[in-house]
Tab-separated table of C-alpha atoms in Angstrom:
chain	number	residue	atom	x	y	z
W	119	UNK	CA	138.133	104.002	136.447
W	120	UNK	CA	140.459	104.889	139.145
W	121	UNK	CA	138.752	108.183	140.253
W	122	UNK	CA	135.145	106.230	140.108
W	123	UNK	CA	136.711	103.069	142.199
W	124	UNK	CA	137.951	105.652	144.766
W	125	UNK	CA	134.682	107.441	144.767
W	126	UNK	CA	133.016	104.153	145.547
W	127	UNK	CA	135.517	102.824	148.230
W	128	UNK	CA	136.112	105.828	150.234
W	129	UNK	CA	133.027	105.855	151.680
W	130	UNK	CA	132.962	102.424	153.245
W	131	UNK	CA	136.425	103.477	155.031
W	132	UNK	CA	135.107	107.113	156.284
W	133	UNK	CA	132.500	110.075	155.936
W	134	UNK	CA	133.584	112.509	153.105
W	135	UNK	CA	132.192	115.636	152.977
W	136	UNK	CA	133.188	118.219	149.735
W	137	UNK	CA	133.201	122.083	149.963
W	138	UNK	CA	133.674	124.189	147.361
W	139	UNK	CA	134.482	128.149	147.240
W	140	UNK	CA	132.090	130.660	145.822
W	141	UNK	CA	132.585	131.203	142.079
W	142	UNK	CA	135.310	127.967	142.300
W	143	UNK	CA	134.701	127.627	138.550
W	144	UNK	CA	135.581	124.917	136.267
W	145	UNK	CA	138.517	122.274	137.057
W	146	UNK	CA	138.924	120.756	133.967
W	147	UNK	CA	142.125	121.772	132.088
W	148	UNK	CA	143.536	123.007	135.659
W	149	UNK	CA	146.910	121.562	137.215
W	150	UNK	CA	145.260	120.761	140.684
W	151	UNK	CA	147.549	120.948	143.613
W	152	UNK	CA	146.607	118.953	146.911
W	153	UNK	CA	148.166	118.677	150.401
W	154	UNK	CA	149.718	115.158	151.403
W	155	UNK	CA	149.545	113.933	154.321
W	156	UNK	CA	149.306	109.670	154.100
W	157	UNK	CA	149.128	106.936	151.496
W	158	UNK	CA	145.178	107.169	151.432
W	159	UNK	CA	144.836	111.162	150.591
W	160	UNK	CA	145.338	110.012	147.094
W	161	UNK	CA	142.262	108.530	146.932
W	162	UNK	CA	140.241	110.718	149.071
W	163	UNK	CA	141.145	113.261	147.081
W	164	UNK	CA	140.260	111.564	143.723
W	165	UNK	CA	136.570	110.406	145.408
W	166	UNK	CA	135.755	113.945	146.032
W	167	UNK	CA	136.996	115.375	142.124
W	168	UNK	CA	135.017	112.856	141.149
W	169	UNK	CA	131.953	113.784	142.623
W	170	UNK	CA	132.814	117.260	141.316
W	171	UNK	CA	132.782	115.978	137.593
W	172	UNK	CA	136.933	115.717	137.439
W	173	UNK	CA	139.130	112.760	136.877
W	174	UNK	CA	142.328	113.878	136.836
W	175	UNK	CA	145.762	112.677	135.390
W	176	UNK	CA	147.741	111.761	138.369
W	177	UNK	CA	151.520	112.168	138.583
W	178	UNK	CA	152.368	109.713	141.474
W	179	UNK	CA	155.466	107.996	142.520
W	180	UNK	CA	156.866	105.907	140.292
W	181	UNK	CA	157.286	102.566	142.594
W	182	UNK	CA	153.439	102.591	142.567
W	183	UNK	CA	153.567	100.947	138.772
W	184	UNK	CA	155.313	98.161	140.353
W	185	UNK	CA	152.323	96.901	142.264
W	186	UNK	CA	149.952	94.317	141.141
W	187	UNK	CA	146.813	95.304	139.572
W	188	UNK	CA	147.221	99.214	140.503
W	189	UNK	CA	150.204	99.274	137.919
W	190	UNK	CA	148.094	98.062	134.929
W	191	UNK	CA	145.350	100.605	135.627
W	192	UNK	CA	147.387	103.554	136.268
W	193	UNK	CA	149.237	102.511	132.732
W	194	UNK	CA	146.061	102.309	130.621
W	195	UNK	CA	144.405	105.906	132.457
W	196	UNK	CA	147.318	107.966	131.490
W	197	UNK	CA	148.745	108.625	134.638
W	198	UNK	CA	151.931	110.076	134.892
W	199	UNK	CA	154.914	108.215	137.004
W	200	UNK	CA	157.666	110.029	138.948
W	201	UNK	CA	161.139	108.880	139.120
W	202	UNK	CA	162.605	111.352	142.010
W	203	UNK	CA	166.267	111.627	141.875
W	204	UNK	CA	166.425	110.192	138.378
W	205	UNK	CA	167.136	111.641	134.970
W	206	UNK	CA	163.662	110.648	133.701
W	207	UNK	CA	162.031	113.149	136.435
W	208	UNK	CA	161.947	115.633	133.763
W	209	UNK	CA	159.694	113.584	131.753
W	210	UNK	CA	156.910	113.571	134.639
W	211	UNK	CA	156.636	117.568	133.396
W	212	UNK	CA	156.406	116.845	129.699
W	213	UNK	CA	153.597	114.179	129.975
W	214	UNK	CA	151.895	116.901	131.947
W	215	UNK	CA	152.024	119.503	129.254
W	216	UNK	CA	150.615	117.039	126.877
W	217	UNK	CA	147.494	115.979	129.230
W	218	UNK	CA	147.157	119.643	129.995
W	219	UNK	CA	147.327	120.733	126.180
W	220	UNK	CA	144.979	117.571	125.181
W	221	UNK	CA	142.091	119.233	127.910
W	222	UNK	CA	142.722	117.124	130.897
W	223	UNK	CA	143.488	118.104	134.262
W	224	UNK	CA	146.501	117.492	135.714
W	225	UNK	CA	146.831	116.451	140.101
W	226	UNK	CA	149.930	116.682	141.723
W	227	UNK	CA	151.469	116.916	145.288
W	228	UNK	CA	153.664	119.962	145.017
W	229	UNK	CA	154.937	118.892	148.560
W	230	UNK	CA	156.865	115.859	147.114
W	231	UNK	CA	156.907	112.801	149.138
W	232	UNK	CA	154.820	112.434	152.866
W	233	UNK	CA	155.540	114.226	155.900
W	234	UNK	CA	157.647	112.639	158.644
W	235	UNK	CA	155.455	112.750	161.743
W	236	UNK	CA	153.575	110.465	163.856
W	237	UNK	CA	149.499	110.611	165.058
W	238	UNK	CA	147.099	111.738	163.261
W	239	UNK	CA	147.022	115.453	163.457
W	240	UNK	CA	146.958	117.903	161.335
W	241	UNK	CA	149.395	120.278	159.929
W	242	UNK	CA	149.394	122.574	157.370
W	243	UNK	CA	151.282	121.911	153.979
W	244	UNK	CA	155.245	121.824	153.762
W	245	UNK	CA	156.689	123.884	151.454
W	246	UNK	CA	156.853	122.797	147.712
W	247	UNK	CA	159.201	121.775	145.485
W	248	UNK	CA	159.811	123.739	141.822
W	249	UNK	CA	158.268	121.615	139.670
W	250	UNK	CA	154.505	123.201	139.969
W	251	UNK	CA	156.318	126.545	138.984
W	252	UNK	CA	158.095	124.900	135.729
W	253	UNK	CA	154.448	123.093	135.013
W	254	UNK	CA	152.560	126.243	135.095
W	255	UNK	CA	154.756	128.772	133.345
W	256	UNK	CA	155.116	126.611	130.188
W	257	UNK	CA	151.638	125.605	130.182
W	258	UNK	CA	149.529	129.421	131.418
W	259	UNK	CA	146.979	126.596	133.146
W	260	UNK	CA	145.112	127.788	136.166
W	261	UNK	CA	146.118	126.349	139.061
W	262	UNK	CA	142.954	125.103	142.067
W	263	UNK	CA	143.945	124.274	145.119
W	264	UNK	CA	142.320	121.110	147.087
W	265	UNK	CA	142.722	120.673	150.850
W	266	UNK	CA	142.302	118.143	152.186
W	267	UNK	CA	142.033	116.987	156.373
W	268	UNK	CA	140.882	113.218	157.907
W	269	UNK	CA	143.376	111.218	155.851
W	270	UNK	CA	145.815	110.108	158.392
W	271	UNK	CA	142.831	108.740	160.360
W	272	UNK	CA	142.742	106.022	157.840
W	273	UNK	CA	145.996	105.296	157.303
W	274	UNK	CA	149.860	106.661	159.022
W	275	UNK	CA	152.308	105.769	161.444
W	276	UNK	CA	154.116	102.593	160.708
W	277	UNK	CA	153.470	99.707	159.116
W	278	UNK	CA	151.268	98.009	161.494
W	279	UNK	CA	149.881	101.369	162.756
W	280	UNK	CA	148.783	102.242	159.199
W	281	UNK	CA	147.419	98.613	158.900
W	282	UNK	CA	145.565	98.585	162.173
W	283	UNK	CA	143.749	102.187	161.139
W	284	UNK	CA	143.043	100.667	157.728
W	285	UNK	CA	141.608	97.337	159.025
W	286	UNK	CA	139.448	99.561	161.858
W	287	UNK	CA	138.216	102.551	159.470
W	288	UNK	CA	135.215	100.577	158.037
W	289	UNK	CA	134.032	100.255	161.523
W	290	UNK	CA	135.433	103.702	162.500
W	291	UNK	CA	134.572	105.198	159.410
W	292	UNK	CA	136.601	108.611	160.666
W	293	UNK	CA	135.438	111.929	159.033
W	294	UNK	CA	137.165	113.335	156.131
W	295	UNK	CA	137.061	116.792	154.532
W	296	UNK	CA	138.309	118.263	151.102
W	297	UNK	CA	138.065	121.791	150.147
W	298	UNK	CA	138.411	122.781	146.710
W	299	UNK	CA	139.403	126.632	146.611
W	300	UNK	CA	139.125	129.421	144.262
W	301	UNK	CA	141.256	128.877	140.958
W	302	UNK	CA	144.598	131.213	140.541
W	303	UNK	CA	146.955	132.075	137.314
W	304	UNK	CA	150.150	132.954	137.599
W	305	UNK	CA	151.892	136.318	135.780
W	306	UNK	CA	154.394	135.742	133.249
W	307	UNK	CA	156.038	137.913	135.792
W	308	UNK	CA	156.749	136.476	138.857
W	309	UNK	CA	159.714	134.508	140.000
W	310	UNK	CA	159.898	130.691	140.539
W	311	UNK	CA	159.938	131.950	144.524
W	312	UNK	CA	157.415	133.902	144.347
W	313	UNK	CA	154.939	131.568	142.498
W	314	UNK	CA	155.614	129.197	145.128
W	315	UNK	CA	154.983	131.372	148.109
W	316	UNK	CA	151.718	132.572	146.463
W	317	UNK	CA	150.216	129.057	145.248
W	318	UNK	CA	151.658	127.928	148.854
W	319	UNK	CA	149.498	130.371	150.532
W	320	UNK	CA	146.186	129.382	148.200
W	321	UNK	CA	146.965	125.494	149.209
W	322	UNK	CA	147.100	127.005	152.965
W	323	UNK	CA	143.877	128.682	152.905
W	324	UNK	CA	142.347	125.676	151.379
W	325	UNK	CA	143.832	123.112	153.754
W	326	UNK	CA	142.788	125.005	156.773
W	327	UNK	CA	139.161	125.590	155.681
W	328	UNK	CA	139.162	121.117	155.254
W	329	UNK	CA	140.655	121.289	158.608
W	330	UNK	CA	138.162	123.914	160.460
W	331	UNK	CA	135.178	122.215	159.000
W	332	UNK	CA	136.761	118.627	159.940
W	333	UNK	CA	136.991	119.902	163.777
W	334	UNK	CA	133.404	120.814	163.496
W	335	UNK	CA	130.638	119.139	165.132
W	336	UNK	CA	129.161	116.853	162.226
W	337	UNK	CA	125.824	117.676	160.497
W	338	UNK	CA	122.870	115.705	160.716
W	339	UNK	CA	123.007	112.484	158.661
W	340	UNK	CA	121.596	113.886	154.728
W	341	UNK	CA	123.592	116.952	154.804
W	342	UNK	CA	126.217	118.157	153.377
W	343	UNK	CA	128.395	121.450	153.784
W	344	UNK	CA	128.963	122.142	149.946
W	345	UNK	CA	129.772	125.278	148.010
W	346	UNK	CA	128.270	125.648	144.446
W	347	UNK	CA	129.311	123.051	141.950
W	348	UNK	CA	132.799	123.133	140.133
């Protein structure tokens, strides 16, 4: 439900285009890893797996089960709350495992919380925290990396900066761009550091090619810049 409402809202708030690598492959039973840049990337992010065939288990903050509505549905999907700072963090990895092992996909920000910058420009990903490393070495799950660029067009700054962009974006309706990039698996080999640096670098590449195609000049209403199915 969530990934369909998001696939149906995002496009009255802004113009989503999807690209995919060649030979991108299946996402299903992959922990997907996405940039985060604002408190609407979630859900541009989710519109665009969804037109791909993927709805994802979401680990999210945990505060977000505290609001009205939102709370109940992200309870009854599956999704996956994280307490940062908290001894029940290490849950947030377990309940992964088990969505993972039961066929689902797992999407998580590897980044941790958002970025602290103002405008709307983009930047490329910060670096990430362990837990992607723990997630993937006790699971062997490919990992796919999504960038995505636009977001913070509909919604960053402060409070009544991200309100005013939210209120505006229907009229706006700023471009947005996600880029789904080819799949990687990690060796059994590799340290924690340099897992990171090399699923930091696929998240890069991805990110950048959202980016490049978002600073392009738009195509002609009816088409779309997309890769071969995933």
């Amino acid at each position: 439900m969530l990934s369909r409402l998001a696939d149906t809202v995002v496009p009255v708030f802004g113009r989503l285009d999807v690209t995919t690598d060649a030979g991108s492959g299946r996402i299903t039973g992959s922990i997907i890893i996405a940039n985060h840049t604002s408190l609407s990337d979630p859900a541009v992010v989710l519109a665009a797996l969804h037109r791909l065939g993927t709805e994802p288990v979401v680990l999210a903050a945990a505060g977000l089960w505290r609001v009205p509505l939102l709370g109940g549905v992200l309870a009854r999907e599956g999704h996956i709350p994280v307490h940062r700072h908290d001894p029940r963090a290490a849950r947030a990895l377990q309940e992964a495992q088990a969505a993972l092992a039961a066929g689902r996909s797992v999407l998580l920000y590897p980044e941790g919380g958002l970025p602290h910058r103002k405008g709307v420009r983009e930047a490329p990903p910060r670096p990430f925290h362990p837990g992607l490393f723990h997630l993937a070495h006790a699971t062997g799950a490919g990992i796919v990396p999504v960038g995505q660029a636009g977001a913070r067009a509909l919604a960053s700054g402060s409070p009544l900066e991200q309100a005013a962009r939210v209120l505006t974006a229907p009229l706006r309706r700023p471009r947005l761009h996600v880029h789904v990039g080819g799949p990687l698996r990690l060796d059994s080999d590799l340290s924690q550091a340099q897992a990171l640096a090399m699923t930091h670098s696929a998240l890069t590449r991805a990110w950048h090619t959202a980016a490049r195609r978002l600073a392009a000049p738009a195509l002609p209403t009816g088409r779309r810049t997309s890769g071969p199915p995933a």
